[in-house]
mmCIF file of C-alpha atoms in Angstrom:
data_model
loop_
_atom_site.group_PDB
_atom_site.id
_atom_site.type_symbol
_atom_site.label_atom_id
_atom_site.label_comp_id
_atom_site.label_asym_id
_atom_site.label_seq_id
_atom_site.Cartn_x
_atom_site.Cartn_y
_atom_site.Cartn_z
ATOM 1 C CA UNK A 1370 0.000 0.000 0.000
ATOM 2 C CA UNK A 1371 2.801 2.351 0.994
ATOM 3 C CA UNK A 1372 4.671 1.473 -2.184
ATOM 4 C CA UNK A 1373 1.617 2.267 -4.341
ATOM 5 C CA UNK A 1374 1.196 5.600 -2.628
ATOM 6 C CA UNK A 1375 4.847 6.389 -3.147
ATOM 7 C CA UNK A 1376 4.603 5.530 -6.826
ATOM 8 C CA UNK A 1377 1.560 7.773 -7.249
ATOM 9 C CA UNK A 1378 3.392 10.643 -5.566
ATOM 10 C CA UNK A 1379 6.456 10.119 -7.757
ATOM 11 C CA UNK A 1380 4.277 10.069 -10.854
ATOM 12 C CA UNK A 1381 2.503 13.302 -9.889
ATOM 13 C CA UNK A 1382 5.791 15.042 -9.126
ATOM 14 C CA UNK A 1383 7.180 13.959 -12.515
ATOM 15 C CA UNK A 1384 4.137 15.370 -14.340
ATOM 16 C CA UNK A 1385 4.327 18.575 -12.340
ATOM 17 C CA UNK A 1386 8.010 19.040 -13.160
ATOM 18 C CA UNK A 1387 7.269 18.456 -16.838
ATOM 19 C CA UNK A 1388 4.601 21.136 -16.948
ATOM 20 C CA UNK A 1389 6.822 23.567 -15.054
ATOM 21 C CA UNK A 1390 9.802 22.813 -17.263
ATOM 22 C CA UNK A 1391 7.790 23.281 -20.461
ATOM 23 C CA UNK A 1392 6.430 26.576 -19.175
ATOM 24 C CA UNK A 1393 9.895 27.870 -18.318
ATOM 25 C CA UNK A 1394 11.476 26.592 -21.523
ATOM 26 C CA UNK A 1395 8.889 28.091 -23.870
ATOM 27 C CA UNK A 1396 7.975 31.327 -22.169
ATOM 28 C CA UNK A 1397 8.775 34.560 -23.941
ATOM 29 C CA UNK A 1398 11.094 36.793 -21.988
ATOM 30 C CA UNK A 1399 9.911 40.205 -20.800
ATOM 31 C CA UNK A 1400 12.283 43.087 -20.217
ATOM 32 C CA UNK A 1401 12.580 45.189 -17.062
ATOM 33 C CA UNK A 1402 9.619 47.246 -15.871
ATOM 34 C CA UNK A 1403 9.338 50.934 -16.888
ATOM 35 C CA UNK A 1404 10.398 53.629 -14.444
ATOM 36 C CA UNK A 1405 7.216 55.734 -14.741
ATOM 37 C CA UNK A 1406 3.619 54.764 -15.279
ATOM 38 C CA UNK A 1407 1.693 55.001 -18.511
ATOM 39 C CA UNK A 1408 -0.697 52.848 -20.435
ATOM 40 C CA UNK A 1409 1.104 50.453 -22.798
ATOM 41 C CA UNK A 1410 3.096 51.947 -25.679
ATOM 42 C CA UNK A 1411 1.913 50.051 -28.770
ATOM 43 C CA UNK A 1412 3.373 51.078 -32.109
ATOM 44 C CA UNK A 1413 3.722 49.837 -35.676
ATOM 45 C CA UNK A 1414 5.163 50.790 -39.061
ATOM 46 C CA UNK A 1415 3.331 50.729 -42.381
ATOM 47 C CA UNK A 1416 4.003 51.586 -46.002
ATOM 48 C CA UNK A 1417 2.037 54.662 -47.087
ATOM 49 C CA UNK A 1418 3.515 55.087 -50.561
ATOM 50 C CA UNK A 1419 6.504 53.783 -52.530
ATOM 51 C CA UNK A 1420 9.594 54.471 -50.389
ATOM 52 C CA UNK A 1421 7.416 56.185 -47.792
ATOM 53 C CA UNK A 1422 6.908 54.431 -44.483
ATOM 54 C CA UNK A 1423 5.284 55.790 -41.365
ATOM 55 C CA UNK A 1424 5.383 54.934 -37.677
ATOM 56 C CA UNK A 1425 1.949 54.905 -36.078
ATOM 57 C CA UNK A 1426 1.610 55.183 -32.283
ATOM 58 C CA UNK A 1427 -1.619 54.019 -30.681
ATOM 59 C CA UNK A 1428 -3.182 56.362 -28.116
ATOM 60 C CA UNK A 1429 -1.635 56.212 -24.648
ATOM 61 C CA UNK A 1430 -2.154 57.844 -21.257
ATOM 62 C CA UNK A 1431 0.554 59.176 -18.960
ATOM 63 C CA UNK A 1432 -0.321 58.566 -15.317
ATOM 64 C CA UNK A 1433 0.296 61.588 -13.108
ATOM 65 C CA UNK A 1434 0.694 61.173 -9.369
ATOM 66 C CA UNK A 1435 -1.966 63.742 -8.552
ATOM 67 C CA UNK A 1436 -1.930 62.701 -4.893
ATOM 68 C CA UNK A 1437 1.585 64.136 -4.657
ATOM 69 C CA UNK A 1438 0.590 67.263 -6.575
ATOM 70 C CA UNK A 1439 2.661 66.255 -9.599
ATOM 71 C CA UNK A 1440 2.261 68.124 -12.884
ATOM 72 C CA UNK A 1441 3.259 66.804 -16.300
ATOM 73 C CA UNK A 1442 6.056 68.844 -17.841
ATOM 74 C CA UNK A 1443 7.078 66.975 -20.960
ATOM 75 C CA UNK A 1444 7.207 63.737 -22.864
ATOM 76 C CA UNK A 1445 9.322 62.627 -25.805
ATOM 77 C CA UNK A 1446 8.855 59.729 -28.187
ATOM 78 C CA UNK A 1447 12.036 58.092 -29.463
ATOM 79 C CA UNK A 1448 12.572 55.724 -32.367
ATOM 80 C CA UNK A 1449 15.862 53.835 -32.083
ATOM 81 C CA UNK A 1450 17.070 56.411 -29.610
ATOM 82 C CA UNK A 1451 16.317 59.418 -31.831
ATOM 83 C CA UNK A 1452 13.494 61.791 -30.850
ATOM 84 C CA UNK A 1453 10.522 61.805 -33.200
ATOM 85 C CA UNK A 1454 8.121 63.817 -31.042
ATOM 86 C CA UNK A 1455 9.098 66.319 -28.356
ATOM 87 C CA UNK A 1456 6.101 67.599 -26.384
ATOM 88 C CA UNK A 1457 5.907 70.249 -23.651
ATOM 89 C CA UNK A 1458 3.051 71.413 -21.452
ATOM 90 C CA UNK A 1459 1.777 74.821 -20.479
ATOM 91 C CA UNK A 1460 4.298 76.681 -18.338
ATOM 92 C CA UNK A 1461 1.602 78.241 -16.130
ATOM 93 C CA UNK A 1462 -1.011 75.506 -16.048
ATOM 94 C CA UNK A 1463 0.533 72.065 -16.721
ATOM 95 C CA UNK A 1464 -1.781 69.015 -16.468
ATOM 96 C CA UNK A 1465 -2.135 67.621 -12.962
ATOM 97 C CA UNK A 1466 -4.199 64.583 -13.833
ATOM 98 C CA UNK A 1467 -3.652 61.648 -16.171
ATOM 99 C CA UNK A 1468 -2.936 62.995 -19.627
ATOM 100 C CA UNK A 1469 -3.682 61.458 -23.052
ATOM 101 C CA UNK A 1470 -2.011 63.424 -25.845
ATOM 102 C CA UNK A 1471 -3.878 63.633 -29.140
ATOM 103 C CA UNK A 1472 -2.630 61.611 -32.099
ATOM 104 C CA UNK A 1473 -0.511 63.447 -34.657
ATOM 105 C CA UNK A 1474 -2.178 64.055 -37.992
ATOM 106 C CA UNK A 1475 0.227 62.338 -40.378
ATOM 107 C CA UNK A 1476 2.043 59.749 -38.260
ATOM 108 C CA UNK A 1477 5.817 59.818 -37.927
ATOM 109 C CA UNK A 1478 8.360 59.528 -40.723
ATOM 110 C CA UNK A 1479 10.246 56.256 -40.928
ATOM 111 C CA UNK A 1480 12.650 54.488 -43.270
ATOM 112 C CA UNK A 1481 11.244 51.532 -45.138
ATOM 113 C CA UNK A 1482 12.977 48.259 -44.320
ATOM 114 C CA UNK A 1483 14.356 49.553 -41.018
ATOM 115 C CA UNK A 1484 13.688 47.838 -37.694
ATOM 116 C CA UNK A 1485 12.621 50.112 -34.872
ATOM 117 C CA UNK A 1486 12.064 50.138 -31.126
ATOM 118 C CA UNK A 1487 9.962 53.045 -29.891
ATOM 119 C CA UNK A 1488 10.040 54.270 -26.305
ATOM 120 C CA UNK A 1489 8.438 57.129 -24.419
ATOM 121 C CA UNK A 1490 10.219 59.263 -21.811
ATOM 122 C CA UNK A 1491 8.281 61.686 -19.633
ATOM 123 C CA UNK A 1492 8.849 63.963 -16.695
ATOM 124 C CA UNK A 1493 6.550 65.433 -14.091
ATOM 125 C CA UNK A 1494 7.358 67.963 -11.395
ATOM 126 C CA UNK A 1495 8.221 65.266 -8.870
ATOM 127 C CA UNK A 1496 10.848 63.641 -11.129
ATOM 128 C CA UNK A 1497 14.440 64.841 -10.918
ATOM 129 C CA UNK A 1498 15.036 63.614 -14.480
ATOM 130 C CA UNK A 1499 12.883 62.269 -17.330
ATOM 131 C CA UNK A 1500 11.935 58.620 -16.840
ATOM 132 C CA UNK A 1501 11.257 55.818 -19.285
ATOM 133 C CA UNK A 1502 7.509 55.220 -19.301
ATOM 134 C CA UNK A 1503 7.199 52.449 -21.861
ATOM 135 C CA UNK A 1504 8.825 50.719 -24.791
ATOM 136 C CA UNK A 1505 7.790 48.440 -27.642
ATOM 137 C CA UNK A 1506 9.419 45.280 -28.869
ATOM 138 C CA UNK A 1507 11.170 45.591 -32.244
ATOM 139 C CA UNK A 1508 9.104 45.941 -35.410
ATOM 140 C CA UNK A 1509 10.165 46.318 -39.047
ATOM 141 C CA UNK A 1510 8.886 48.722 -41.669
ATOM 142 C CA UNK A 1511 7.735 47.076 -44.918
ATOM 143 C CA UNK A 1512 10.022 47.449 -47.927
ATOM 144 C CA UNK A 1513 7.801 47.435 -50.994
ATOM 145 C CA UNK A 1514 4.277 48.250 -52.094
ATOM 146 C CA UNK A 1515 2.329 45.010 -52.574
ATOM 147 C CA UNK B 1497 5.646 -4.809 -7.329
ATOM 148 C CA UNK B 1498 5.114 -5.670 -11.011
ATOM 149 C CA UNK B 1499 1.991 -3.487 -11.065
ATOM 150 C CA UNK B 1500 3.967 -0.721 -9.454
ATOM 151 C CA UNK B 1501 6.771 -0.800 -12.006
ATOM 152 C CA UNK B 1502 4.183 -0.866 -14.811
ATOM 153 C CA UNK B 1503 2.639 2.266 -13.352
ATOM 154 C CA UNK B 1504 6.000 4.017 -13.181
ATOM 155 C CA UNK B 1505 6.781 3.013 -16.754
ATOM 156 C CA UNK B 1506 3.419 4.309 -17.965
ATOM 157 C CA UNK B 1507 3.929 7.594 -16.137
ATOM 158 C CA UNK B 1508 7.407 8.046 -17.573
ATOM 159 C CA UNK B 1509 6.065 7.290 -21.046
ATOM 160 C CA UNK B 1510 3.405 10.011 -20.685
ATOM 161 C CA UNK B 1511 5.980 12.499 -19.406
ATOM 162 C CA UNK B 1512 8.425 11.807 -22.247
ATOM 163 C CA UNK B 1513 5.668 11.994 -24.847
ATOM 164 C CA UNK B 1514 4.464 15.335 -23.467
ATOM 165 C CA UNK B 1515 7.984 16.782 -23.621
ATOM 166 C CA UNK B 1516 8.504 15.471 -27.168
ATOM 167 C CA UNK B 1517 5.163 16.884 -28.381
ATOM 168 C CA UNK B 1518 5.887 20.308 -26.894
ATOM 169 C CA UNK B 1519 9.403 20.386 -28.312
ATOM 170 C CA UNK B 1520 8.269 19.285 -31.788
ATOM 171 C CA UNK B 1521 5.966 22.263 -32.020
ATOM 172 C CA UNK B 1522 2.717 20.296 -31.995
ATOM 173 C CA UNK B 1523 0.555 22.097 -29.461
ATOM 174 C CA UNK B 1524 -3.009 20.854 -29.728
ATOM 175 C CA UNK B 1525 -3.760 22.043 -26.184
ATOM 176 C CA UNK B 1526 -2.778 25.670 -26.896
ATOM 177 C CA UNK B 1527 -4.837 25.830 -30.164
ATOM 178 C CA UNK B 1528 -7.945 26.162 -28.038
ATOM 179 C CA UNK B 1529 -6.591 29.394 -26.490
ATOM 180 C CA UNK B 1530 -5.250 30.990 -29.678
ATOM 181 C CA UNK B 1531 -6.213 34.615 -30.286
ATOM 182 C CA UNK B 1532 -9.186 35.462 -32.480
ATOM 183 C CA UNK B 1533 -10.307 38.618 -34.238
ATOM 184 C CA UNK B 1534 -13.483 40.352 -35.339
ATOM 185 C CA UNK B 1535 -14.289 40.405 -39.044
ATOM 186 C CA UNK B 1536 -11.582 41.899 -41.254
ATOM 187 C CA UNK B 1537 -13.094 44.176 -43.883
ATOM 188 C CA UNK B 1538 -10.906 46.069 -46.332
ATOM 189 C CA UNK B 1539 -11.001 47.665 -49.754
ATOM 190 C CA UNK B 1540 -9.017 49.673 -52.253
ATOM 191 C CA UNK B 1541 -9.734 53.171 -53.506
ATOM 192 C CA UNK B 1542 -8.334 55.851 -55.747
ATOM 193 C CA UNK B 1543 -6.686 58.384 -53.452
ATOM 194 C CA UNK B 1544 -5.668 60.490 -56.442
ATOM 195 C CA UNK B 1545 -6.224 59.795 -60.152
ATOM 196 C CA UNK B 1546 -2.946 57.838 -60.186
ATOM 197 C CA UNK B 1547 -2.566 56.615 -56.597
ATOM 198 C CA UNK B 1548 -4.425 53.732 -54.958
ATOM 199 C CA UNK B 1549 -4.669 53.022 -51.232
ATOM 200 C CA UNK B 1550 -5.855 50.100 -49.143
ATOM 201 C CA UNK B 1551 -8.405 50.953 -46.486
ATOM 202 C CA UNK B 1552 -8.829 48.554 -43.552
ATOM 203 C CA UNK B 1553 -11.875 48.993 -41.368
ATOM 204 C CA UNK B 1554 -11.432 48.909 -37.572
ATOM 205 C CA UNK B 1555 -11.087 45.452 -36.056
ATOM 206 C CA UNK B 1556 -10.576 43.956 -32.605
ATOM 207 C CA UNK B 1557 -8.227 41.209 -31.528
ATOM 208 C CA UNK B 1558 -9.144 38.961 -28.597
ATOM 209 C CA UNK B 1559 -6.722 36.957 -26.452
ATOM 210 C CA UNK B 1560 -7.857 34.373 -23.911
ATOM 211 C CA UNK B 1561 -6.990 32.994 -20.503
ATOM 212 C CA UNK B 1562 -4.547 35.752 -19.618
ATOM 213 C CA UNK B 1563 -2.529 35.499 -22.834
ATOM 214 C CA UNK B 1564 -0.853 38.768 -23.789
ATOM 215 C CA UNK B 1565 -1.020 40.331 -27.250
ATOM 216 C CA UNK B 1566 2.508 40.653 -28.634
ATOM 217 C CA UNK B 1567 2.095 41.642 -32.258
ATOM 218 C CA UNK B 1568 -0.276 42.247 -35.146
ATOM 219 C CA UNK B 1569 0.563 42.062 -38.838
ATOM 220 C CA UNK B 1570 -1.550 43.142 -41.751
ATOM 221 C CA UNK B 1571 -0.604 41.490 -45.030
ATOM 222 C CA UNK B 1572 -1.709 42.163 -48.593
ATOM 223 C CA UNK B 1573 -1.240 39.156 -50.877
ATOM 224 C CA UNK B 1574 1.077 37.687 -48.257
ATOM 225 C CA UNK B 1575 3.264 40.787 -48.070
ATOM 226 C CA UNK B 1576 3.403 42.700 -44.779
ATOM 227 C CA UNK B 1577 2.024 46.221 -45.007
ATOM 228 C CA UNK B 1578 1.784 46.927 -41.274
ATOM 229 C CA UNK B 1579 4.013 45.478 -38.551
ATOM 230 C CA UNK B 1580 2.654 46.382 -35.103
ATOM 231 C CA UNK B 1581 4.139 45.432 -31.712
ATOM 232 C CA UNK B 1582 3.027 45.986 -28.145
ATOM 233 C CA UNK B 1583 4.617 47.302 -24.988
ATOM 234 C CA UNK B 1584 7.425 45.014 -23.844
ATOM 235 C CA UNK B 1585 6.589 45.385 -20.127
ATOM 236 C CA UNK B 1586 2.822 45.754 -20.199
ATOM 237 C CA UNK B 1587 1.343 44.100 -23.302
ATOM 238 C CA UNK B 1588 -2.457 44.191 -23.555
ATOM 239 C CA UNK B 1589 -4.679 41.199 -22.881
ATOM 240 C CA UNK B 1590 -8.326 40.531 -23.602
ATOM 241 C CA UNK B 1591 -9.810 42.660 -26.367
ATOM 242 C CA UNK B 1592 -7.646 45.173 -28.212
ATOM 243 C CA UNK B 1593 -8.530 47.438 -31.141
ATOM 244 C CA UNK B 1594 -5.518 49.136 -32.735
ATOM 245 C CA UNK B 1595 -6.195 52.677 -33.906
ATOM 246 C CA UNK B 1596 -6.289 53.403 -37.616
ATOM 247 C CA UNK B 1597 -3.209 54.640 -39.431
ATOM 248 C CA UNK B 1598 -3.391 58.174 -40.782
ATOM 249 C CA UNK B 1599 -2.248 57.837 -44.379
ATOM 250 C CA UNK B 1600 -3.688 54.503 -45.456
ATOM 251 C CA UNK B 1601 -1.680 51.668 -46.977
ATOM 252 C CA UNK B 1602 0.010 51.914 -50.357
ATOM 253 C CA UNK B 1603 -1.391 49.737 -53.134
ATOM 254 C CA UNK B 1604 -0.949 49.250 -56.868
ATOM 255 C CA UNK B 1605 -3.826 50.417 -59.031
ATOM 256 C CA UNK B 1606 -5.480 47.682 -61.050
ATOM 257 C CA UNK B 1607 -4.136 44.882 -58.838
ATOM 258 C CA UNK B 1608 -6.306 42.348 -56.980
ATOM 259 C CA UNK B 1609 -5.683 41.829 -53.281
ATOM 260 C CA UNK B 1610 -6.546 39.608 -50.370
ATOM 261 C CA UNK B 1611 -5.807 41.255 -47.018
ATOM 262 C CA UNK B 1612 -5.099 39.049 -44.014
ATOM 263 C CA UNK B 1613 -4.596 39.660 -40.307
ATOM 264 C CA UNK B 1614 -1.950 37.777 -38.340
ATOM 265 C CA UNK B 1615 -1.689 37.857 -34.562
ATOM 266 C CA UNK B 1616 1.040 36.759 -32.145
ATOM 267 C CA UNK B 1617 0.156 36.297 -28.488
ATOM 268 C CA UNK B 1618 1.993 34.766 -25.555
ATOM 269 C CA UNK B 1619 0.121 31.455 -25.904
ATOM 270 C CA UNK B 1620 1.506 30.870 -29.414
ATOM 271 C CA UNK B 1621 5.111 30.438 -30.643
ATOM 272 C CA UNK B 1622 4.597 32.642 -33.733
ATOM 273 C CA UNK B 1623 2.144 34.708 -35.770
ATOM 274 C CA UNK B 1624 -1.114 33.004 -36.774
ATOM 275 C CA UNK B 1625 -3.582 34.139 -39.431
ATOM 276 C CA UNK B 1626 -6.860 34.894 -37.704
ATOM 277 C CA UNK B 1627 -8.881 36.747 -40.359
ATOM 278 C CA UNK B 1628 -8.884 37.399 -44.076
ATOM 279 C CA UNK B 1629 -10.907 39.234 -46.712
ATOM 280 C CA UNK B 1630 -12.186 37.881 -49.996
ATOM 281 C CA UNK B 1631 -10.523 39.106 -53.183
ATOM 282 C CA UNK B 1632 -11.008 42.741 -54.231
ATOM 283 C CA UNK B 1633 -9.475 44.785 -57.026
ATOM 284 C CA UNK B 1634 -8.028 48.286 -56.930
ATOM 285 C CA UNK B 1635 -9.515 50.697 -59.442
ATOM 286 C CA UNK B 1636 -7.554 51.305 -62.573
ATOM 287 C CA UNK B 1637 -5.666 54.538 -62.032
ATOM 288 C CA UNK B 1638 -5.173 56.988 -64.815
ATOM 289 C CA UNK B 1639 -1.735 57.290 -66.347
ATOM 290 C CA UNK B 1640 -1.182 60.903 -67.257
ATOM 291 C CA UNK B 1641 0.531 61.378 -70.568
ATOM 292 C CA UNK B 1642 2.352 64.618 -71.035
ATOM 293 C CA UNK B 1643 3.044 65.808 -74.487
ATOM 294 C CA UNK B 1644 5.832 68.349 -74.708
ATOM 295 C CA UNK B 1645 4.754 71.457 -76.535
ATOM 296 C CA UNK B 1646 7.199 73.060 -78.854
ATOM 297 C CA UNK B 1647 6.496 76.662 -79.603
ATOM 298 C CA UNK B 1648 8.302 79.004 -81.931
#
């Protein structure tokens, strides 16, 4: 009886280890957490015309710590480390609550065939320096018109 | 004792088979949790007399059981026209509707297209086609012919 119980336990442990091992082996790695808080930064690149590609950024919200009286001062969008959108707030009346910037009218210029990572850096009045608020995984602009 | 060793052998066989199936890429269990999408509706129009554009109507992608959306690809005749990726630290889950691009997608006038939507979520190893249009044809653009004028 004891032997049967032991065998059942061994079998269950083996199955459990298999499931755990498969989960660990096939998971997709996630990078470090952002320093500030914003809704996810989701971005893509599309071909608008021959040799004309554009980066499109989905709407996002920057979370302001209104409990601490923080006010949003700036945010900047970067593509591969180069700024593509530098945004500043009102000097006398900066936003003190969560802020969702409007979408630009023509999307952002990009080079067809290039792979990009886009990240957003922002600063409020409680930050000593701008902080990274979100970043995409790499995506590639199309090369030719279908 | 014989029954016991048979049980251990059977258990080990199941374990090895599970590992082999997972490693070989066959994942019948995860197919049930693969992402889905709303209907994909698209067309082609004359943006100018000589330029055609693909227009894709808004759509929503749905992930299940806590799976996170990692990427979306729109393809025209199998060629990627829009490569979209999500936040590396906080990818969306559940229902997600990407916003529409501002300038539309380039297309060739007079050509027939099928537009398809591929999705990659954390429950799948790679992109999977989840929606597709039927065939449609871009209008025939006008080719402007310029005749040089020689004046004396």
